[in-house]
Short mmCIF file of C-alpha atoms in Angstrom, two decimals:
data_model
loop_
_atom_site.label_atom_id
_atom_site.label_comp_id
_atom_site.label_asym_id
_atom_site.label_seq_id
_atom_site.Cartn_x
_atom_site.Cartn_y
_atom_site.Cartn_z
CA UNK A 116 43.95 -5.41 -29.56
CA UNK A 117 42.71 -2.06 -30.67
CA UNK A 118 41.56 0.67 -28.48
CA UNK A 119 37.69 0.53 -28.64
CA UNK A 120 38.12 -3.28 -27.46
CA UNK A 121 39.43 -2.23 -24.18
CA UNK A 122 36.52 -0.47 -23.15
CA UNK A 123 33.37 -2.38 -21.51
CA UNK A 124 30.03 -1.62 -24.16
CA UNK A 125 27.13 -0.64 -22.40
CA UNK A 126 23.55 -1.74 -24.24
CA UNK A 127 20.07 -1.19 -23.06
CA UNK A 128 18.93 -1.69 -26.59
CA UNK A 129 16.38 -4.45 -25.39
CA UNK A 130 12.57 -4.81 -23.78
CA UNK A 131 13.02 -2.76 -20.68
CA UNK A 132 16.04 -1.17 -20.99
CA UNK A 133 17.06 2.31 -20.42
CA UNK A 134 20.21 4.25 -20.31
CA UNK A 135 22.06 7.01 -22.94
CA UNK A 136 26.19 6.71 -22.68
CA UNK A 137 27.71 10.34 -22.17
CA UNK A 138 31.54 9.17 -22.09
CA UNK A 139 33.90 6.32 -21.12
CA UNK A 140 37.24 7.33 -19.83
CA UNK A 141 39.33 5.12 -18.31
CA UNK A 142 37.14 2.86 -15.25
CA UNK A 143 34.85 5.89 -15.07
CA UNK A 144 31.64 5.73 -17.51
CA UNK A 145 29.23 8.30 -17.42
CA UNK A 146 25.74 7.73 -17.98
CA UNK A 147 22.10 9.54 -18.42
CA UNK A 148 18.42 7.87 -18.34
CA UNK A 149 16.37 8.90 -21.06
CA UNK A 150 13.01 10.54 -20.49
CA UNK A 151 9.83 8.81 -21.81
CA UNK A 152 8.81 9.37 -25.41
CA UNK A 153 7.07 12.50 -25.21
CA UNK A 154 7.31 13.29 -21.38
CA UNK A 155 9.76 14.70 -19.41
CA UNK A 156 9.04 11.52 -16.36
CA UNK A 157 12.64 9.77 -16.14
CA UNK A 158 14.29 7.37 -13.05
CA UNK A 159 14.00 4.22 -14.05
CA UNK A 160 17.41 2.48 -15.50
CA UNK A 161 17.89 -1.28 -16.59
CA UNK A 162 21.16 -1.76 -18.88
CA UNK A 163 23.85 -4.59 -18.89
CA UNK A 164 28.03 -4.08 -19.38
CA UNK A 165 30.26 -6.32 -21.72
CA UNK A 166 33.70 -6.74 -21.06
CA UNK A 167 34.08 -5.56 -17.53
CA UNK A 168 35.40 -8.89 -15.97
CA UNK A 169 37.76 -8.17 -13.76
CA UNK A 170 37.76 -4.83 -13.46
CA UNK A 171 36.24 -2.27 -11.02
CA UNK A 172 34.17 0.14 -12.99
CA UNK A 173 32.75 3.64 -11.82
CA UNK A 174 28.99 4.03 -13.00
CA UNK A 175 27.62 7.70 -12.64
CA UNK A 176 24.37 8.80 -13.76
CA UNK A 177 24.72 12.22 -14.10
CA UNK A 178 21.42 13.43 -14.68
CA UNK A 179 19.89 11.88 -11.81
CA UNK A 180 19.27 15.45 -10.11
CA UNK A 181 16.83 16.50 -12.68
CA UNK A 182 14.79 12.94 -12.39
CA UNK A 183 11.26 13.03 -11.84
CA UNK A 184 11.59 12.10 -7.94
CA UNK A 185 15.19 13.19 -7.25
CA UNK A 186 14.58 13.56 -2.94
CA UNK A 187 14.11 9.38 -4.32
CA UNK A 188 17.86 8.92 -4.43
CA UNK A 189 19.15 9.84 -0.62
CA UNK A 190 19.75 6.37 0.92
CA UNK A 191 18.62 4.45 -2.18
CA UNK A 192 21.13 1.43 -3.75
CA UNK A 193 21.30 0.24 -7.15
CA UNK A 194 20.42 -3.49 -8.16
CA UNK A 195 23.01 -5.36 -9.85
CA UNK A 196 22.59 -8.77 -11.16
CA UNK A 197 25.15 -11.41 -13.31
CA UNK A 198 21.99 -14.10 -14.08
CA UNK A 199 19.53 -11.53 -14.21
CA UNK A 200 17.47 -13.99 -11.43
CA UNK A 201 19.07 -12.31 -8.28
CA UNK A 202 19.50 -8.64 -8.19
CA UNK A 203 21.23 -7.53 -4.78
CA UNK A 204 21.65 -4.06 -3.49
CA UNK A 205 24.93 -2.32 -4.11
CA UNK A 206 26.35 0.41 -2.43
CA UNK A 207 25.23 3.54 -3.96
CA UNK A 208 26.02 7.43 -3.44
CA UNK A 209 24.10 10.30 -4.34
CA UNK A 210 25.87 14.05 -4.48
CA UNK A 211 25.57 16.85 -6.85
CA UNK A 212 22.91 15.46 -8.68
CA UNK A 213 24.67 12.70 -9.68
CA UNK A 214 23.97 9.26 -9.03
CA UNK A 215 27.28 7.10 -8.30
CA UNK A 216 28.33 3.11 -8.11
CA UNK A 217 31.51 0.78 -7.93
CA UNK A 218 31.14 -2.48 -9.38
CA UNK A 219 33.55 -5.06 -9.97
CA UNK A 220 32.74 -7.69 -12.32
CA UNK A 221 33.78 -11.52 -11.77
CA UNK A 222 31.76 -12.27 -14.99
CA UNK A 223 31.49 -11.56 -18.89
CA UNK A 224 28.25 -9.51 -18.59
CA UNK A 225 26.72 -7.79 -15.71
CA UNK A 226 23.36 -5.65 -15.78
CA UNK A 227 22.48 -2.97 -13.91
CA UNK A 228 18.59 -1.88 -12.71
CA UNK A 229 16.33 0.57 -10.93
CA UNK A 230 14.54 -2.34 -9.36
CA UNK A 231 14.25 -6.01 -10.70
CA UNK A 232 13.01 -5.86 -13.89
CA UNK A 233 9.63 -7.23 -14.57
CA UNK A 234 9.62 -7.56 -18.74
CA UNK A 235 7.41 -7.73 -21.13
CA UNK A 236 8.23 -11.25 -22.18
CA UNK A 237 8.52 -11.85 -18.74
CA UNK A 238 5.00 -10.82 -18.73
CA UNK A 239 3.72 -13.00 -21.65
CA UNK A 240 5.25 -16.15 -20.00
CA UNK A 241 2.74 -15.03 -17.00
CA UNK A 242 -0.42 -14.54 -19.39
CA UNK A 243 0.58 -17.44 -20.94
CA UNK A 244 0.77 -20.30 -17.99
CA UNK A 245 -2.14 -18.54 -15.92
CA UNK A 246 -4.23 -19.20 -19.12
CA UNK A 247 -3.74 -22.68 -18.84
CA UNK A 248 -4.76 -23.44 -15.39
CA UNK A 249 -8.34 -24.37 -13.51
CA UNK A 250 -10.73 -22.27 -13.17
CA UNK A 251 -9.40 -19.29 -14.87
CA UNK A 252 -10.71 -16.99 -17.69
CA UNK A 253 -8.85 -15.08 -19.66
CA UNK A 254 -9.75 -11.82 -21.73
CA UNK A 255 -7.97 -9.23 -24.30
CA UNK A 256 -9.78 -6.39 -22.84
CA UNK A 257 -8.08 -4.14 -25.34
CA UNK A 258 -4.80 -2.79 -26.86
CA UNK A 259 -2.00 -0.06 -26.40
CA UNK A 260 -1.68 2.53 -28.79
CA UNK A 261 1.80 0.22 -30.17
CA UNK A 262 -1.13 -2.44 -30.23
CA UNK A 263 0.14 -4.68 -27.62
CA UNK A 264 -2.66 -6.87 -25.31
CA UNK A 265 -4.00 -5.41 -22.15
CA UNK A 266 -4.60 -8.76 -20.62
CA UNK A 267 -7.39 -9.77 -18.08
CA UNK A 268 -8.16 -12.97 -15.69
CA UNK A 269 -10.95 -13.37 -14.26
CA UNK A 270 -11.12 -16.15 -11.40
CA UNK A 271 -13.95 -17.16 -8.70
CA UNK A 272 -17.52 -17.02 -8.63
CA UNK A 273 -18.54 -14.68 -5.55
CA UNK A 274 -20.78 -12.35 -6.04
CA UNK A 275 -17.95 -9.32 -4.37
CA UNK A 276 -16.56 -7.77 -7.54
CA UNK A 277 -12.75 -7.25 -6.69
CA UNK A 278 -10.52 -5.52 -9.23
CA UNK A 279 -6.84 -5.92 -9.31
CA UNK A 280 -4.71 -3.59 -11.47
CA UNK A 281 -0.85 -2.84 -11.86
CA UNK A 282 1.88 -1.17 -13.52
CA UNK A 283 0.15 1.91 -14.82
CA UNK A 284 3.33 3.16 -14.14
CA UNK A 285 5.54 0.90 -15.95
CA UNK A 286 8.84 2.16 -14.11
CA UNK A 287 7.49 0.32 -10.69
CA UNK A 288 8.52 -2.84 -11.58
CA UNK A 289 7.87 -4.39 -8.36
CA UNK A 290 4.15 -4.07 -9.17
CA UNK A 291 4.32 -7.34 -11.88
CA UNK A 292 5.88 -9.15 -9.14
CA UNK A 293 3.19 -8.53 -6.64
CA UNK A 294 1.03 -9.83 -9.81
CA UNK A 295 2.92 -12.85 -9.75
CA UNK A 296 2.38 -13.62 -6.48
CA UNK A 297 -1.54 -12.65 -6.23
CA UNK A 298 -1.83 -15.19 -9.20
CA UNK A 299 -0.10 -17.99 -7.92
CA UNK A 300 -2.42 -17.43 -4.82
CA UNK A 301 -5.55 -16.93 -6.58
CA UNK A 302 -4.96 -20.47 -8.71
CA UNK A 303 -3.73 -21.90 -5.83
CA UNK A 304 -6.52 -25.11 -5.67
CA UNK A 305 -4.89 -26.64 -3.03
CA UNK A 306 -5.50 -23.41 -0.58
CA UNK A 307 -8.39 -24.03 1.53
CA UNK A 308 -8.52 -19.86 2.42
CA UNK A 309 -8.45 -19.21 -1.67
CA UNK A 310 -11.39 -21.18 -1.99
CA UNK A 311 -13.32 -19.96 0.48
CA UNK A 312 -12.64 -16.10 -0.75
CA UNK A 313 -13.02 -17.44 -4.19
CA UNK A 314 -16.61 -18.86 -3.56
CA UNK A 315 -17.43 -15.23 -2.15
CA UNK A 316 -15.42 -13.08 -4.81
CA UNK A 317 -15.04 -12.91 -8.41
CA UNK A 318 -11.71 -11.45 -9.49
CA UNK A 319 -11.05 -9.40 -11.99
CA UNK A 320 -6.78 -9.27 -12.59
CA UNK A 321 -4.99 -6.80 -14.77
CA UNK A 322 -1.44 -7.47 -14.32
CA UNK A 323 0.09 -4.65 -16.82
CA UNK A 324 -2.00 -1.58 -17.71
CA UNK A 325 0.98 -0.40 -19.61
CA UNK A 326 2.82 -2.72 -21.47
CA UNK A 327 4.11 0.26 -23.98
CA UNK A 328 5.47 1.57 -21.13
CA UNK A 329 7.12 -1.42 -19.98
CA UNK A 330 8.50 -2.06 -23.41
CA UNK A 331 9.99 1.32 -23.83
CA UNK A 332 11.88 0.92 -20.91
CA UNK A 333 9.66 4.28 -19.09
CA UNK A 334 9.21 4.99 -15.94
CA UNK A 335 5.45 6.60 -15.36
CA UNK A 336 4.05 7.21 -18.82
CA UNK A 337 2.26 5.20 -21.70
CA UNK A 338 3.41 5.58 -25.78
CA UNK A 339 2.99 9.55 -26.18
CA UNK A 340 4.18 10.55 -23.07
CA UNK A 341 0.63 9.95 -20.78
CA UNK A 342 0.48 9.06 -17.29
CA UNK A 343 -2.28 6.38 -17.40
CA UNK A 344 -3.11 7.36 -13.13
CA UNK A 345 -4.37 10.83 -14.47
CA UNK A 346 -6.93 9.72 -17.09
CA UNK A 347 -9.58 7.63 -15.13
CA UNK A 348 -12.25 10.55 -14.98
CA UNK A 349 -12.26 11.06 -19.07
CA UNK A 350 -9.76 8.37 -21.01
CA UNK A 351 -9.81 8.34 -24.23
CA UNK A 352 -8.82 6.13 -27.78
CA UNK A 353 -6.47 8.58 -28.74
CA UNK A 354 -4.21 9.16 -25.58
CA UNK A 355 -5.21 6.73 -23.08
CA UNK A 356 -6.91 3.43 -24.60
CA UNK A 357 -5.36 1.22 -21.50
CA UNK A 358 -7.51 3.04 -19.15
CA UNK A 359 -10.78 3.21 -21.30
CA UNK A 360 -11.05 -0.83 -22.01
CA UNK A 361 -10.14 -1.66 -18.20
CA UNK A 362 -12.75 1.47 -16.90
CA UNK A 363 -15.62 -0.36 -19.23
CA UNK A 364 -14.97 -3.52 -18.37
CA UNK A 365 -15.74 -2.40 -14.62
CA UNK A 366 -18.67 -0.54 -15.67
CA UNK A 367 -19.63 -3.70 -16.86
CA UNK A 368 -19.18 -5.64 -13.33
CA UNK A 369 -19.33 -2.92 -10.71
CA UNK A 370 -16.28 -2.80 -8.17
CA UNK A 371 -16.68 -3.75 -4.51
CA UNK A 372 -13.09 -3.93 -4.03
CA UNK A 373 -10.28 -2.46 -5.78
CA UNK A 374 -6.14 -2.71 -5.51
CA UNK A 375 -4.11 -0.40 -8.03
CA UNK A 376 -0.05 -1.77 -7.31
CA UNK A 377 2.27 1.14 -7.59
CA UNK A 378 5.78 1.38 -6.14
CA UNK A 379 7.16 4.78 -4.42
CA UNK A 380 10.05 6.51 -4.93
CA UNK A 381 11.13 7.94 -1.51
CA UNK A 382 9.41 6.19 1.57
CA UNK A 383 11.07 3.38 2.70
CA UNK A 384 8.20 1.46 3.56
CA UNK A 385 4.74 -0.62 2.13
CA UNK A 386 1.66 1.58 3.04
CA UNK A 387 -1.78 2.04 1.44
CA UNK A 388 -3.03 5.50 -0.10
CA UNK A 389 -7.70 6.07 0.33
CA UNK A 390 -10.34 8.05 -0.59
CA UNK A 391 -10.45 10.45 0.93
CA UNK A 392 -11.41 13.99 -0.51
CA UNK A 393 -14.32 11.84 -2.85
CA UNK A 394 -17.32 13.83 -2.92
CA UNK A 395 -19.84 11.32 -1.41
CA UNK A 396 -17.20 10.17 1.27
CA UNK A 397 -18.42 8.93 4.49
CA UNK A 398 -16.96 7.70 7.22
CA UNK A 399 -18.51 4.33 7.15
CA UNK A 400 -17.06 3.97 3.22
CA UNK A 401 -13.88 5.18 4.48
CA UNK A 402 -14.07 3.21 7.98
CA UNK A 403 -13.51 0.28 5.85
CA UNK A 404 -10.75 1.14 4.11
CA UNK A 405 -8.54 1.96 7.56
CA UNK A 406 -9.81 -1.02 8.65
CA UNK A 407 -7.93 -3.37 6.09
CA UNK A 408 -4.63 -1.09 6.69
CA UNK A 409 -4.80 -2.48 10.25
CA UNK A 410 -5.76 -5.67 9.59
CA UNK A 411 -2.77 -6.49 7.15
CA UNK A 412 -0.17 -4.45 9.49
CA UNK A 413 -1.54 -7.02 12.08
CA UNK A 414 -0.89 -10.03 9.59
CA UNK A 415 2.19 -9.20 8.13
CA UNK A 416 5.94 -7.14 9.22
CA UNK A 417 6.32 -6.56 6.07
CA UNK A 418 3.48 -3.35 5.99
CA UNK A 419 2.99 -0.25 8.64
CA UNK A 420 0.34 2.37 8.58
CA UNK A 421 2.40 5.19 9.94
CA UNK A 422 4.48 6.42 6.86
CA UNK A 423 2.51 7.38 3.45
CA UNK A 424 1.39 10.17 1.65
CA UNK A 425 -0.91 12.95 3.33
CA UNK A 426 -4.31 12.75 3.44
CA UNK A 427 -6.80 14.95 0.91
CA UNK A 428 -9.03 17.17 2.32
CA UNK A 429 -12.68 17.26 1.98
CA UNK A 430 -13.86 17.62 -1.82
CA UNK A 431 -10.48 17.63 -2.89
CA UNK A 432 -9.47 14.42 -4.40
CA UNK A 433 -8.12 13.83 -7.90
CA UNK A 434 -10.76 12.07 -9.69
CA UNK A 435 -8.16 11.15 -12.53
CA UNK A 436 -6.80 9.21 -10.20
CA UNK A 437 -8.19 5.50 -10.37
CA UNK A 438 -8.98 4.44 -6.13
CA UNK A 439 -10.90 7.81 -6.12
CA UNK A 440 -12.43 7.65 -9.55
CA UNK A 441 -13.65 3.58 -8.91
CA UNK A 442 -14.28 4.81 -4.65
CA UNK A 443 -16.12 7.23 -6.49
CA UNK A 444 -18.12 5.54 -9.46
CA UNK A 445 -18.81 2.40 -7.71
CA UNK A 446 -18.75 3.19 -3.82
CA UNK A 447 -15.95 0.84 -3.84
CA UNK A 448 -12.80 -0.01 -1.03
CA UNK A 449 -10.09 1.16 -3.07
CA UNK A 450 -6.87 1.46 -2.49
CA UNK A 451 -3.48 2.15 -3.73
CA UNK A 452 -0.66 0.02 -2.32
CA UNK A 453 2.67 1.39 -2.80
CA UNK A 454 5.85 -0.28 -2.27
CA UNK A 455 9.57 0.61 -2.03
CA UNK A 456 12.22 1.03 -4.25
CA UNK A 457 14.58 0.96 -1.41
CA UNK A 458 13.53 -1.31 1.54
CA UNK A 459 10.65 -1.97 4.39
CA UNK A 460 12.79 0.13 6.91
CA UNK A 461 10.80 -1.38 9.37
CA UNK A 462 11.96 -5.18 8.34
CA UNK A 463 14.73 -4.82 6.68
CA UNK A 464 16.56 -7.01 4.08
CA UNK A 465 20.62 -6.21 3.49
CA UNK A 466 21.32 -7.92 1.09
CA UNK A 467 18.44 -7.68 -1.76
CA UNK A 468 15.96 -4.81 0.38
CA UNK A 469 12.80 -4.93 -0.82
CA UNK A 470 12.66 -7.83 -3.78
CA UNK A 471 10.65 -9.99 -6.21
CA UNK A 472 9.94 -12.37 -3.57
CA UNK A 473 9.00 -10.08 -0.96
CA UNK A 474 6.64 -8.11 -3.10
CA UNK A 475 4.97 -11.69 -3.72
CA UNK A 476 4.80 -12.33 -0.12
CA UNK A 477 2.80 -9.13 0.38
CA UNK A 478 0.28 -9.81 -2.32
CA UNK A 479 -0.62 -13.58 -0.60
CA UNK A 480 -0.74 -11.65 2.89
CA UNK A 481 -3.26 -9.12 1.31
CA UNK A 482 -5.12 -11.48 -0.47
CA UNK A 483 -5.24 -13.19 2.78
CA UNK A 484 -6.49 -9.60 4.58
CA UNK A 485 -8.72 -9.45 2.14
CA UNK A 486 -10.50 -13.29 2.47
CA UNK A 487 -10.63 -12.18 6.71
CA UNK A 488 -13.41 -8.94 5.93
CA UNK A 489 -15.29 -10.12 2.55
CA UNK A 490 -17.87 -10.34 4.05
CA UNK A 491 -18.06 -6.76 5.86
CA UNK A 492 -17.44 -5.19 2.58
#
């Protein structure tokens, strides 16, 4: 056996992945993330290890200090999956800047992520078996700039616009699996509380807004290093075509309702982001907006309304930003939901924290929200 064949080989060389080797030495490999093509955004990681059976390996990312959201790390724990179907937490340290993990493989292959990865063929087999079922439409409402499909569903017949839009960030992976969930709800025929929001709502679903992105294995920025949530107010063809085709086709429709899915770094828990700070804010506009945040904390343990990001002040919010740019434009009840990378603290999961399936959960208890107000919106 010669000397290279001893050592596990690390690859991220496929749609998704994401990690630079700095050294191997012994059980202890050192790792960086690469930034996004053109930006200086980096944190998310997906990347799988050969030869490691057996063996209890050292992972350290040492360039997790200078990450975009590096007060992120403190309590957060790697997912590690051998099937790349279940991805449990692992125990996870964070000193120095440096990002640190013990594995020990009982398998061939192992592979290594931020969060569950949501891929883009993973996304194509979505596009592709929503297409196919009742009652749903589907559009190209445009490319990427590396030409891939921004893909839209439209299902219902209500005359409530409500837009539904994820993974401008491509990094929050949990987004595409709240998309999974709100479309198995939405083409759920069988659901007597679908149909009923469906005869009094038209929806409009964009389940990737950045499949570049996604591809590249980034974590917040398109093709040439843009981040899509700071282009609603002016996109463009050259820099942010994702934005512009979505942004028309809502000019087209209007927006009563709209949901942009992110996921968030540091807060350990599922909250909603407003409005507020719009120039024609009022309280009724806004009224409704708080009221939905209660009404879902009321339905489901897995959201709260105490943690989430501070509040904008009057005539100060960031029309660039898509809920105020569409609160904004269309006088709509916009929101940005943001979920963890580490776990609902306040319902707790040990072994997987926040997941695929739970993220799926939440998007049938919002839809669900949603179908109980309609009609006040």
């Amino acid at each position: 056996m010669n000397a290279n064949a001893m050592n596990p080989t690390i690859n991220a060389a496929f749609d998704g992945g994401n990690i630079r080797v700095v050294a191997i030495d012994g059980d202890r490999i050192d790792l960086e993330i690469v930034t996004d093509h053109q930006s200086d955004f980096f944190q998310w990681f997906y990347f799988r290890v050969a030869g490691a059976a057996g063996r209890t390996l050292t992972y350290r990312i040492l360039n997790a200090g200078k990450s975009a959201y590096p007060f992120g790390w403190p309590g957060y724990k790697t997912r590690a999956s051998t099937d790349r179907q279940a991805w449990r937490m692992i125990e996870t340290r964070y000193e120095g800047g440096v990002l640190e993990f013990d594995f020990t493989a009982d398998s061939d292959l192992v592979w290594f992520a931020y969060f569950a990865p949501y891929t883009m063929e993973m996304h194509e087999a979505l596009v592709a078996r929503t297409a196919l079922l009742p009652g749903v439409a589907h559009r190209e409402l445009g490319q990427s700039l590396d030409g891939q499909a921004i893909d839209c569903f439209t299902i219902g017949s209500g005359p409530k616009q409500v837009w539904i839009y994820g993974r401008q960030h491509p990094g929050e992976s949990m987004t595409e699996w709240w998309m999974e969930g709100a479309l198995e709800r939405l083409t759920d025929s069988a659901d007597p509380i679908t149909a009923d929001l469906l005869a009094k709502a038209t929806f409009n679903v964009v389940p990737n807004m950045n499949p570049d992105g996604t591809r590249r294995g980034h974590l917040r920025t398109n093709a040439v290093g843009v981040n899509l949530n700071r282009e609603w107010h002016t996109p463009s063809l050259e820099k942010s075509p994702e934005v512009l085709c979505v942004r028309n086709a809502m000019d087209l429709t209007g927006v009563d309702v709209a949901m942009d899915i992110h996921g968030d770094e540091a807060i350990p828990a599922n909250f909603i982001a407003g409005y507020e700070g719009i120039p024609s804010w009022t309280d009724a506009h806004g009224e409704k907006f708080y009221d939905y945040g209660r009404r879902l904390a009321a339905h489901t343990p897995d959201f709260q309304t105490e943690k989430g990001y501070p509040k904008s002040a009057p005539g100060t919010a960031n029309l660039s930003m898509s809920t105020n740019q569409l609160a904004e434009r269309f006088g709509a009840v916009s929101m940005t939901l943001e979920m963890p990378f580490k776990d609902h603290d306040a319902n707790p999961d040990a072994e997987y924290g926040w997941s695929p399936e739970r993220s799926k959960q939440l998007a049938h208890a919002m839809l669900e929200t949603l179908a109980d107000m309609i009609d006040e919106i």
